[in-house]
Short mmCIF file of C-alpha atoms and ligand atoms in Angstrom, two decimals:
data_model
loop_
_atom_site.label_atom_id
_atom_site.label_comp_id
_atom_site.label_asym_id
_atom_site.label_seq_id
_atom_site.Cartn_x
_atom_site.Cartn_y
_atom_site.Cartn_z
CA MET A 495 12.36 -9.38 -20.37
CA SER A 496 14.28 -10.06 -17.82
CA GLU A 497 12.76 -9.56 -14.09
CA GLU A 498 15.12 -6.35 -13.34
CA ASN A 499 14.23 -5.32 -17.50
CA ARG A 500 10.46 -5.84 -16.38
CA MET A 501 11.29 -3.29 -12.72
CA GLN A 502 12.76 -1.16 -14.91
CA LYS A 503 10.23 -0.86 -17.73
CA ILE A 504 7.71 -0.01 -14.88
CA ILE A 505 9.20 2.09 -13.06
CA SER A 506 10.18 4.62 -16.48
CA LEU A 507 6.19 3.57 -17.42
CA ALA A 508 5.46 5.18 -14.09
CA LYS A 509 7.30 8.00 -14.37
CA ARG A 510 6.72 9.13 -17.88
CA ARG A 511 3.19 8.86 -17.58
CA GLY A 512 2.48 10.70 -14.81
CA PHE A 513 2.14 7.47 -12.42
CA ILE A 514 5.01 8.27 -9.60
CA TYR A 515 8.68 10.71 -9.61
CA GLN A 516 11.33 10.76 -7.50
CA GLY A 517 11.29 12.12 -4.71
CA SER A 518 12.68 16.17 -5.32
CA GLU A 519 14.08 15.45 -8.31
CA ILE A 520 15.49 18.42 -9.66
CA TYR A 521 17.67 18.21 -6.46
CA GLY A 522 18.73 15.39 -7.43
CA GLY A 523 16.13 13.69 -5.11
CA LEU A 524 16.41 12.47 -1.33
CA ALA A 525 16.77 8.80 -0.80
CA GLY A 526 13.91 6.35 0.03
CA THR A 527 11.15 9.57 -1.35
CA TRP A 528 8.34 9.44 -3.94
CA ASP A 529 6.13 12.10 -5.02
CA TYR A 530 2.38 10.59 -6.71
CA GLY A 531 1.65 12.75 -9.82
CA PRO A 532 -1.52 12.83 -11.46
CA LEU A 533 -2.38 8.90 -12.32
CA GLY A 534 -0.65 7.94 -9.30
CA ILE A 535 -2.99 9.93 -6.89
CA ALA A 536 -5.75 8.82 -8.60
CA LEU A 537 -4.56 5.08 -8.32
CA LYS A 538 -4.00 5.64 -4.71
CA ARG A 539 -7.13 7.29 -3.26
CA ASN A 540 -8.96 4.26 -5.74
CA ILE A 541 -6.84 1.75 -3.19
CA THR A 542 -7.00 3.49 -0.31
CA ASN A 543 -11.19 5.36 -1.08
CA LEU A 544 -11.96 1.24 -1.41
CA TRP A 545 -10.69 -0.37 1.30
CA TRP A 546 -11.90 2.49 3.94
CA LYS A 547 -15.64 1.86 2.31
CA ARG A 548 -14.92 -2.38 2.48
CA PHE A 549 -13.55 -2.21 5.57
CA VAL A 550 -15.17 0.07 7.74
CA ASP A 551 -17.93 2.27 6.39
CA ASP A 552 -19.80 -1.53 4.45
CA ARG A 553 -19.85 -3.11 8.47
CA SER A 554 -21.31 -1.76 11.51
CA ASP A 555 -18.24 -2.87 13.61
CA MET A 556 -15.72 -0.39 12.81
CA TYR A 557 -14.83 2.96 13.70
CA GLY A 558 -12.19 4.87 11.96
CA VAL A 559 -9.84 7.44 12.87
CA ASP A 560 -6.92 10.14 11.94
CA ALA A 561 -4.95 10.58 14.10
CA ALA A 562 -1.46 13.32 15.28
CA ILE A 563 1.59 12.06 13.26
CA LEU A 564 2.90 13.55 15.95
CA MET A 565 2.26 12.02 19.28
CA ASN A 566 3.95 12.17 23.10
CA SER A 567 7.21 10.85 23.15
CA LYS A 568 5.79 8.18 25.93
CA VAL A 569 3.44 6.82 23.62
CA TRP A 570 6.95 4.95 22.32
CA GLU A 571 9.01 5.11 24.88
CA ALA A 572 5.65 2.08 26.72
CA SER A 573 4.95 1.05 22.83
CA GLY A 574 8.66 -0.03 23.24
CA HIS A 575 9.39 1.82 20.13
CA VAL A 576 12.13 3.83 22.03
CA ASP A 577 13.90 1.22 23.27
CA GLY A 578 13.45 -1.56 20.13
CA PHE A 579 12.58 -0.46 16.75
CA ALA A 580 16.24 -0.65 15.32
CA ASP A 581 17.17 -2.83 12.68
CA PRO A 582 20.77 -4.20 12.71
CA LEU A 583 23.31 -1.77 10.92
CA VAL A 584 27.16 -2.31 9.70
CA GLU A 585 29.85 0.72 8.56
CA ASP A 586 31.75 -0.16 5.47
CA THR A 587 35.51 0.80 7.87
CA LYS A 588 36.77 2.64 4.34
CA THR A 589 33.59 4.14 2.58
CA LYS A 590 31.86 4.11 5.47
CA LYS A 591 28.55 3.39 3.85
CA ARG A 592 26.25 1.83 5.73
CA TYR A 593 24.28 -1.41 5.47
CA ARG A 594 21.66 -3.53 6.66
CA ALA A 595 23.70 -6.50 8.11
CA ASP A 596 20.92 -8.90 7.87
CA HIS A 597 20.97 -7.60 4.04
CA LEU A 598 24.16 -8.74 3.66
CA LEU A 599 23.80 -11.81 5.40
CA GLU A 600 21.25 -13.08 3.22
CA ASP A 601 22.87 -12.03 -0.03
CA GLU A 602 25.48 -14.69 0.88
CA GLY A 603 22.59 -17.42 1.41
CA ILE A 604 22.43 -16.64 5.89
CA ASP A 605 19.34 -16.54 6.49
CA ALA A 606 20.13 -14.05 9.17
CA ALA A 607 16.14 -13.72 10.80
CA GLY A 608 16.10 -13.62 15.08
CA MET A 609 19.96 -13.45 14.76
CA THR A 610 21.36 -11.00 17.54
CA PRO A 611 23.87 -8.70 16.36
CA GLU A 612 26.14 -10.98 17.69
CA GLU A 613 25.22 -13.34 16.24
CA MET A 614 25.29 -11.81 13.57
CA ASN A 615 29.06 -10.19 14.02
CA ALA A 616 30.67 -13.95 14.38
CA ALA A 617 28.15 -15.03 10.85
CA ILE A 618 30.23 -12.20 8.91
CA ALA A 619 33.70 -13.37 10.79
CA GLU A 620 32.88 -16.79 9.87
CA ASN A 621 32.04 -16.66 5.77
CA ASP A 622 34.57 -13.50 5.19
CA ILE A 623 31.79 -11.14 4.50
CA GLN A 624 32.65 -7.91 2.83
CA SER A 625 30.62 -4.89 2.06
CA PRO A 626 29.51 -4.58 -1.66
CA ASP A 627 32.41 -2.25 -2.61
CA GLY A 628 34.92 -5.42 -1.29
CA ASN A 629 36.63 -3.55 1.98
CA PRO A 630 35.93 -5.06 5.37
CA LEU A 631 32.97 -4.48 7.75
CA GLY A 632 32.47 -3.08 10.86
CA GLU A 633 30.51 -3.99 14.00
CA VAL A 634 27.15 -4.82 13.75
CA GLN A 635 25.31 -2.05 16.16
CA GLN A 636 21.32 -1.46 16.48
CA PHE A 637 19.87 1.55 14.70
CA ASN A 638 16.68 3.11 15.85
CA MET A 639 14.63 3.76 13.31
CA MET A 640 12.46 6.38 14.25
CA PHE A 641 13.24 10.16 12.63
CA LYS A 642 13.94 12.51 15.88
CA THR A 643 12.01 15.96 16.40
CA ASN A 644 12.02 19.01 18.50
CA ILE A 645 8.55 19.67 19.40
CA GLY A 646 8.16 23.43 20.29
CA ALA A 647 11.44 26.70 19.98
CA VAL A 648 13.32 24.77 22.60
CA GLU A 649 15.35 21.22 21.68
CA ASP A 650 16.10 19.66 24.57
CA SER A 651 14.98 15.75 25.62
CA SER A 652 11.97 17.36 27.06
CA SER A 653 10.55 18.12 23.72
CA VAL A 654 11.94 14.91 22.02
CA SER A 655 9.18 13.73 19.64
CA TYR A 656 8.71 11.44 16.19
CA LEU A 657 7.18 11.05 13.69
CA ARG A 658 5.37 8.38 13.93
CA PRO A 659 6.91 4.98 12.48
CA GLU A 660 3.22 3.09 12.39
CA THR A 661 -0.13 4.05 12.71
CA ALA A 662 -0.84 1.70 14.93
CA GLN A 663 -0.54 3.54 18.16
CA GLY A 664 -2.58 5.84 17.16
CA MET A 665 -5.46 3.07 17.20
CA PHE A 666 -4.15 1.98 20.26
CA VAL A 667 -4.44 5.42 22.24
CA ASN A 668 -7.28 5.82 21.37
CA PHE A 669 -9.68 2.72 22.02
CA LYS A 670 -10.58 4.35 25.60
CA ASN A 671 -11.92 7.73 23.07
CA ILE A 672 -14.01 5.02 21.01
CA ILE A 673 -14.92 3.05 23.66
CA ASP A 674 -16.46 6.50 26.20
CA SER A 675 -17.79 8.16 22.28
CA PHE A 676 -19.53 5.16 21.74
CA HIS A 677 -19.81 1.94 23.57
CA PRO A 678 -19.48 -0.62 21.59
CA LYS A 679 -19.21 -4.17 22.14
CA LEU A 680 -15.99 -6.87 21.82
CA PRO A 681 -15.81 -7.56 19.43
CA PHE A 682 -14.70 -4.12 17.30
CA GLY A 683 -11.48 -2.55 15.07
CA ILE A 684 -10.42 1.15 15.08
CA ALA A 685 -9.17 2.08 11.62
CA GLN A 686 -6.83 3.84 10.08
CA ILE A 687 -5.14 5.35 7.13
CA GLY A 688 -1.81 7.93 7.03
CA LYS A 689 1.36 8.14 7.14
CA ALA A 690 4.16 6.68 8.71
CA PHE A 691 8.20 6.89 8.54
CA ARG A 692 11.54 5.08 9.05
CA ASN A 693 14.86 6.24 8.57
CA GLU A 694 16.31 3.03 6.61
CA ILE A 695 19.46 2.37 6.78
CA THR A 696 18.92 1.25 3.07
CA PRO A 697 15.98 2.58 1.08
CA ARG A 698 15.81 0.17 -2.16
CA ASP A 699 13.60 -1.47 -4.52
CA PHE A 700 11.69 2.03 -5.60
CA LEU A 701 8.36 2.39 -3.48
CA PHE A 702 9.29 -1.10 -1.47
CA ARG A 703 10.89 0.37 1.34
CA THR A 704 10.79 3.75 1.22
CA ARG A 705 11.30 6.70 4.09
CA GLU A 706 7.90 7.91 4.08
CA PHE A 707 5.05 5.31 3.33
CA GLU A 708 1.54 4.94 3.61
CA GLN A 709 -0.21 2.39 5.43
CA MET A 710 -4.24 0.77 5.68
CA GLU A 711 -4.05 -0.69 9.17
CA ILE A 712 -6.90 -2.53 11.46
CA GLU A 713 -6.72 -2.73 15.32
CA TYR A 714 -9.19 -5.57 15.64
CA PHE A 715 -9.96 -5.92 19.72
CA ILE A 716 -11.56 -9.44 21.01
CA HIS A 717 -11.11 -11.16 23.65
CA PRO A 718 -8.52 -13.48 24.18
CA ASP A 719 -10.18 -16.82 23.89
CA GLU A 720 -11.19 -16.51 20.59
CA TRP A 721 -8.22 -15.24 18.70
CA GLU A 722 -7.62 -18.03 16.49
CA LYS A 723 -10.95 -17.67 14.43
CA HIS A 724 -10.53 -13.98 14.33
CA PHE A 725 -6.84 -13.90 12.14
CA ASP A 726 -8.63 -16.65 10.32
CA GLU A 727 -11.26 -14.66 9.00
CA TRP A 728 -9.16 -11.77 8.67
CA GLN A 729 -6.46 -13.34 6.38
CA ARG A 730 -9.79 -14.71 4.97
CA GLU A 731 -10.81 -11.15 4.60
CA LEU A 732 -7.20 -10.51 3.37
CA ARG A 733 -7.72 -12.99 0.20
CA GLU A 734 -10.74 -11.34 -1.19
CA TRP A 735 -9.25 -7.65 -0.75
CA ASN A 736 -5.99 -9.30 -3.30
CA ALA A 737 -8.66 -10.19 -5.49
CA PHE A 738 -10.58 -7.69 -5.20
CA ILE A 739 -8.02 -5.52 -6.11
CA GLY A 740 -6.93 -7.85 -9.15
CA LEU A 741 -3.52 -8.59 -7.64
CA ASP A 742 -2.31 -11.47 -9.17
CA GLU A 743 -2.96 -14.49 -6.25
CA GLU A 744 0.01 -16.78 -8.11
CA ARG A 745 2.53 -14.03 -6.94
CA ILE A 746 1.34 -14.05 -2.99
CA ILE A 747 2.59 -16.87 -1.08
CA GLU A 748 1.41 -16.93 2.58
CA ARG A 749 4.25 -17.54 4.75
CA VAL A 750 3.63 -18.46 9.20
CA ILE A 751 6.58 -16.09 10.03
CA PRO A 752 8.91 -18.72 12.42
CA GLU A 753 8.92 -18.44 16.43
CA GLY A 754 11.21 -15.32 17.08
CA GLU A 755 11.46 -14.24 13.78
CA GLY A 756 8.21 -11.86 14.03
CA ALA A 757 7.84 -8.90 15.54
CA HIS A 758 8.37 -8.63 19.51
CA TYR A 759 4.42 -7.96 20.33
CA ALA A 760 3.17 -10.45 18.12
CA LEU A 761 2.04 -14.46 19.26
CA LYS A 762 1.59 -14.95 15.68
CA THR A 763 1.97 -13.26 12.78
CA ILE A 764 0.96 -14.35 8.55
CA ASP A 765 3.03 -12.07 6.43
CA PHE A 766 1.54 -12.34 2.92
CA GLU A 767 4.48 -12.32 0.55
CA PHE A 768 4.58 -11.04 -2.99
CA LYS A 769 6.77 -12.48 -6.06
CA TYR A 770 8.29 -9.13 -7.38
CA SER A 771 10.59 -8.39 -10.00
CA PHE A 772 13.63 -8.19 -7.36
CA GLY A 773 12.84 -11.29 -5.71
CA GLN A 774 9.46 -12.73 -3.31
CA LYS A 775 9.44 -10.06 -0.20
CA GLU A 776 6.30 -9.23 2.07
CA LEU A 777 4.02 -6.90 0.86
CA PHE A 778 1.70 -6.66 4.27
CA GLY A 779 1.46 -8.94 7.24
CA LEU A 780 -1.53 -9.94 9.81
CA ALA A 781 -0.25 -10.18 13.48
CA TYR A 782 -1.90 -11.75 16.69
CA ARG A 783 -0.02 -8.25 18.73
CA THR A 784 -2.19 -10.30 21.93
CA ASP A 785 -3.32 -7.40 24.39
CA TYR A 786 0.39 -6.01 24.91
CA ASP A 787 0.09 -2.80 24.17
CA LEU A 788 -3.21 -2.29 25.73
CA LYS A 789 -1.34 -3.08 28.36
CA LYS A 790 1.47 -1.49 27.68
CA HIS A 791 -0.03 2.10 27.38
CA HIS A 792 -2.54 1.00 30.30
CA ASP A 793 0.19 0.76 32.88
CA GLY A 794 2.35 3.69 30.50
CA SER A 795 -0.29 6.51 31.13
CA GLY A 796 -2.67 5.42 34.16
CA GLU A 797 -5.67 5.29 32.21
CA SER A 798 -7.56 2.07 32.34
CA LEU A 799 -8.07 0.44 29.12
CA GLU A 800 -9.93 -2.32 30.72
CA TYR A 801 -12.52 -3.44 28.21
CA PHE A 802 -16.26 -4.66 31.41
CA ASP A 803 -18.34 -7.57 29.48
CA GLN A 804 -21.11 -6.01 30.79
CA GLN A 805 -22.81 -9.99 30.23
CA SER A 806 -20.33 -12.08 32.41
CA GLY A 807 -19.59 -9.62 34.22
CA ASP A 808 -15.42 -9.44 33.28
CA ARG A 809 -12.92 -7.10 33.04
CA PHE A 810 -10.21 -7.01 31.38
CA ILE A 811 -7.88 -5.83 28.87
CA PRO A 812 -9.39 -6.75 25.26
CA HIS A 813 -6.67 -8.36 23.06
CA VAL A 814 -6.45 -7.58 19.36
CA ILE A 815 -5.46 -8.78 15.53
CA GLU A 816 -4.09 -6.40 13.44
CA PRO A 817 -4.24 -6.82 9.53
CA SER A 818 -1.48 -3.64 8.48
CA LEU A 819 -1.50 -3.07 4.92
CA GLY A 820 1.18 -0.96 2.46
CA VAL A 821 -0.41 1.13 0.51
CA ASP A 822 2.57 1.95 -1.25
CA ARG A 823 4.02 -2.08 -1.73
CA THR A 824 0.21 -2.07 -2.42
CA ILE A 825 0.94 0.19 -5.54
CA LEU A 826 3.45 -1.20 -6.49
CA ALA A 827 2.95 -5.00 -6.90
CA LEU A 828 -0.78 -3.89 -8.65
CA LEU A 829 1.25 -2.14 -11.24
CA GLU A 830 3.41 -5.32 -11.29
CA SER A 831 0.21 -7.85 -11.81
CA VAL A 832 -0.88 -5.52 -14.47
CA TYR A 833 1.90 -4.28 -15.83
CA SER A 834 1.34 -6.29 -19.80
CA GLU A 835 3.31 -6.31 -22.79
CA GLU A 836 1.27 -8.17 -26.16
CA GLU A 837 2.42 -8.38 -30.12
CA VAL A 838 -0.43 -6.11 -31.73
CA ASP A 839 0.18 -6.15 -35.56
CA GLY A 840 4.35 -6.86 -35.41
CA ASP A 841 3.81 -4.08 -32.52
CA THR A 842 4.51 -4.01 -29.23
CA ARG A 843 1.08 -2.90 -27.12
CA THR A 844 2.32 -2.02 -23.06
CA VAL A 845 -1.24 -2.52 -21.37
CA LEU A 846 -1.87 -1.61 -17.81
CA LYS A 847 -4.89 -4.43 -17.00
CA PHE A 848 -6.21 -2.76 -13.99
CA LYS A 849 -9.95 -3.50 -13.26
CA PRO A 850 -11.89 -0.62 -14.02
CA HIS A 851 -12.87 -0.09 -10.11
CA VAL A 852 -9.28 0.68 -9.77
CA ALA A 853 -8.18 2.53 -12.78
CA PRO A 854 -7.42 6.40 -12.92
CA VAL A 855 -9.30 6.64 -15.70
CA MET A 856 -12.28 5.26 -16.54
CA VAL A 857 -12.54 6.54 -19.70
CA ALA A 858 -11.25 8.01 -22.78
CA VAL A 859 -13.12 10.30 -25.15
CA LEU A 860 -11.53 10.82 -28.07
CA PRO A 861 -12.48 13.32 -31.26
CA LEU A 862 -11.47 10.71 -34.17
CA LEU A 863 -9.80 14.05 -36.53
CA ARG A 864 -9.39 17.73 -35.16
CA LYS A 865 -12.06 19.10 -37.25
CA ASP A 866 -15.53 18.80 -39.12
CA GLY A 867 -17.51 19.48 -35.89
CA LEU A 868 -15.98 16.37 -34.25
CA PRO A 869 -14.25 17.83 -31.35
CA GLU A 870 -17.25 19.77 -29.74
CA LYS A 871 -19.82 17.19 -30.33
CA ALA A 872 -16.22 15.08 -28.51
CA GLN A 873 -16.58 17.45 -25.17
CA GLU A 874 -20.35 17.21 -25.19
CA VAL A 875 -20.22 13.51 -24.37
CA PHE A 876 -17.66 13.98 -21.96
CA GLU A 877 -19.07 16.79 -20.37
CA GLY A 878 -22.09 14.16 -20.24
CA LEU A 879 -19.64 11.04 -18.67
CA ARG A 880 -17.56 13.01 -16.45
CA ASP A 881 -20.22 13.55 -13.72
CA VAL A 882 -20.57 9.74 -13.34
CA PHE A 883 -16.91 8.68 -14.72
CA VAL A 884 -13.16 9.57 -14.21
CA CYS A 885 -12.91 10.78 -17.76
CA GLN A 886 -10.39 12.06 -19.74
CA TYR A 887 -10.80 13.91 -23.36
CA ASP A 888 -7.91 13.86 -26.00
CA GLU A 889 -7.77 15.04 -28.91
CA THR A 890 -4.34 15.03 -29.90
CA ALA A 891 -2.03 12.65 -32.20
CA SER A 892 -3.18 9.59 -34.48
CA ILE A 893 -6.22 7.67 -33.00
CA GLY A 894 -3.40 4.50 -32.86
CA LYS A 895 -0.95 6.37 -30.81
CA ARG A 896 -4.07 7.50 -28.34
CA TYR A 897 -5.29 4.17 -27.53
CA ARG A 898 -1.82 3.01 -27.08
CA ARG A 899 -1.51 5.56 -24.66
CA GLN A 900 -4.32 5.18 -22.98
CA ASP A 901 -3.19 1.18 -22.96
CA GLU A 902 -0.27 2.30 -21.50
CA ILE A 903 -2.44 4.14 -18.72
CA GLY A 904 -4.86 1.11 -18.25
CA THR A 905 -7.92 3.00 -19.26
CA PRO A 906 -10.87 0.70 -19.66
CA PHE A 907 -13.15 2.29 -21.94
CA CYS A 908 -12.20 4.57 -25.00
CA ILE A 909 -15.28 6.50 -27.21
CA THR A 910 -14.54 7.10 -29.98
CA ILE A 911 -16.41 10.00 -32.07
CA ASP A 912 -15.92 10.01 -35.67
CA HIS A 913 -18.67 11.52 -38.21
CA ASP A 914 -21.69 8.67 -37.92
CA THR A 915 -22.09 10.23 -34.58
CA LEU A 916 -21.98 13.51 -36.21
CA GLU A 917 -25.65 11.74 -38.35
CA ASP A 918 -27.26 8.48 -36.09
CA ASP A 919 -25.37 10.23 -32.52
CA THR A 920 -23.62 6.54 -31.93
CA VAL A 921 -19.87 5.84 -30.86
CA THR A 922 -17.51 3.64 -31.19
CA ILE A 923 -16.59 2.10 -27.22
CA ARG A 924 -13.17 -0.16 -27.51
CA ASP A 925 -12.74 -2.50 -24.57
CA ARG A 926 -8.78 -2.19 -23.14
CA ASP A 927 -8.20 -5.89 -23.06
CA SER A 928 -9.62 -7.67 -26.03
CA MET A 929 -9.71 -4.55 -28.10
CA GLU A 930 -13.06 -4.64 -30.00
CA GLN A 931 -15.19 -2.19 -30.10
CA ASP A 932 -19.10 -1.91 -30.36
CA ARG A 933 -21.18 0.57 -31.49
CA VAL A 934 -23.13 2.26 -29.44
CA PRO A 935 -25.90 5.00 -28.37
CA VAL A 936 -25.02 7.87 -27.32
CA LYS A 937 -27.31 8.14 -24.67
CA GLU A 938 -26.35 4.10 -23.67
CA LEU A 939 -23.10 4.89 -22.75
CA GLU A 940 -23.47 5.00 -19.10
CA SER A 941 -25.44 2.05 -18.59
CA TYR A 942 -23.10 0.19 -21.56
CA ILE A 943 -20.38 1.09 -19.38
CA GLN A 944 -21.72 0.44 -15.46
CA GLU A 945 -23.17 -2.98 -16.89
CA ARG A 946 -19.15 -3.74 -17.61
CA ILE A 947 -17.80 -3.05 -14.75
CA SER A 948 -20.01 -4.42 -11.71
N1 GAP B 185 2.33 -1.55 12.93
C1 GAP B 185 2.36 -2.54 12.53
C2 GAP B 185 3.43 -2.57 11.48
O1 GAP B 185 3.64 -1.76 11.27
P1 GAP B 185 5.25 -3.38 9.68
O2 GAP B 185 5.42 -5.32 9.46
O3 GAP B 185 6.11 -2.96 10.53
O4 GAP B 185 4.23 -3.85 10.49
C3 GAP B 185 3.17 -3.32 7.91
O5 GAP B 185 4.75 -2.84 8.70
C4 GAP B 185 3.12 -2.90 6.73
O6 GAP B 185 3.48 -1.26 6.20
C5 GAP B 185 3.87 -3.38 5.73
O7 GAP B 185 3.86 -5.03 5.92
C6 GAP B 185 4.63 -2.42 4.30
O8 GAP B 185 3.70 -2.96 3.84
C7 GAP B 185 4.48 -1.35 5.23
N2 GAP B 185 5.91 -0.73 5.24
C8 GAP B 185 6.63 -1.23 6.49
N3 GAP B 185 7.82 -0.12 6.11
C9 GAP B 185 7.50 0.05 5.21
C10 GAP B 185 8.72 0.88 3.61
N4 GAP B 185 10.20 1.49 4.97
N5 GAP B 185 8.28 1.65 2.75
C11 GAP B 185 7.47 0.99 1.92
N6 GAP B 185 6.28 0.64 2.62
C12 GAP B 185 6.39 -0.30 4.57
#
């Protein structure tokens, strides 16, 4: 199967089985937006809940927040986003279609990372690069990616606000609140999961580059002398997270971003890249943001964002290590990691091999036939398990077809109720990956499943 074909198969499975749909589909869609269906949101919630439990609830040095998406525009002026959060845009002079200049250069094998617009113009001219439609290109300009809006009824410069392009600033502006409410000692972190918006010039590759997406971010505040130690710790934490949720580790590459290529605020960045079907690209990032942001807000707001170290008597602005993960890219990398096709008895079996704690449905309960009292017994088993596991009940089609359907959505366990169940209160339970079946008493089902998922 070609890589392109594989991506198409994943997109079509995601739609067919209710994971992810095109945004506003019945109106022809809206570029760069995707809607999560019932199984997609179940998968996404599992990922975000696992992240929150691991990095917030299970730690005593972490404080969760949920800041407003709309923020005072001074936040974005101070952070540098109003002036600097831009991508290089270039226009096809005939069709007026717009492209990312760095992408067009990269498509021609030219590394455009860190190039200024002037350098890109020169590279386009030197290499006689045309638009994908074969037309001449205009001048490269910087295009600010923030979505602008107006707050209230008056549309003037004083009412301008932006949809946040990263959740991070919501944490920096709450630094003082957390200090005042909880008096934490360094090191400590603020964590947030929420939507971010970027007016991407060319959204593409399914969930990879969208205009509305979700981030799971941590700002971990430290003493500057200890940044390397904490950076290494977070690198290890992120590796463990990848394994924990079942990403294919062989497809993850950690790339240290060379100086001059990374974000303006970061002194060191490691991108965790993933070998997607459409190429090796960023999954998430780990950055040492220094005291850049707190300092900007300290100066911009006039409020002191210094930390007072009672032991040493020092007063300083803490530095920060930032693990910044995209939820949607995680979902995409996960779908790529678990999608598999196998030959079974001359047929192709499509399986999503999710780890059980990530799977959107944990258990399917299936009566063998739709008669002889089997559906009633199956409903009873279903009701007994649904408080503990996410369960699905299905009595349509042949049992073989129902197994295949559950394989396609990645359900780890299928329980079948047959005539013997009515006699001895046992059921068959089928393992998704080995397809082996065990006979288990109904009263032992919960412990049987718990044992295999812990
Ligand atoms: N606070 C730092 C920050 O926002 P970033 O590298 O611009 O850094 C962090 O974004 C992560 O957010 C990315 O690694 C990616 O997972 C996700 N992300 C960024 N832009 C995205 C987009 N247009 N579509 C989907 N995910 C995106």
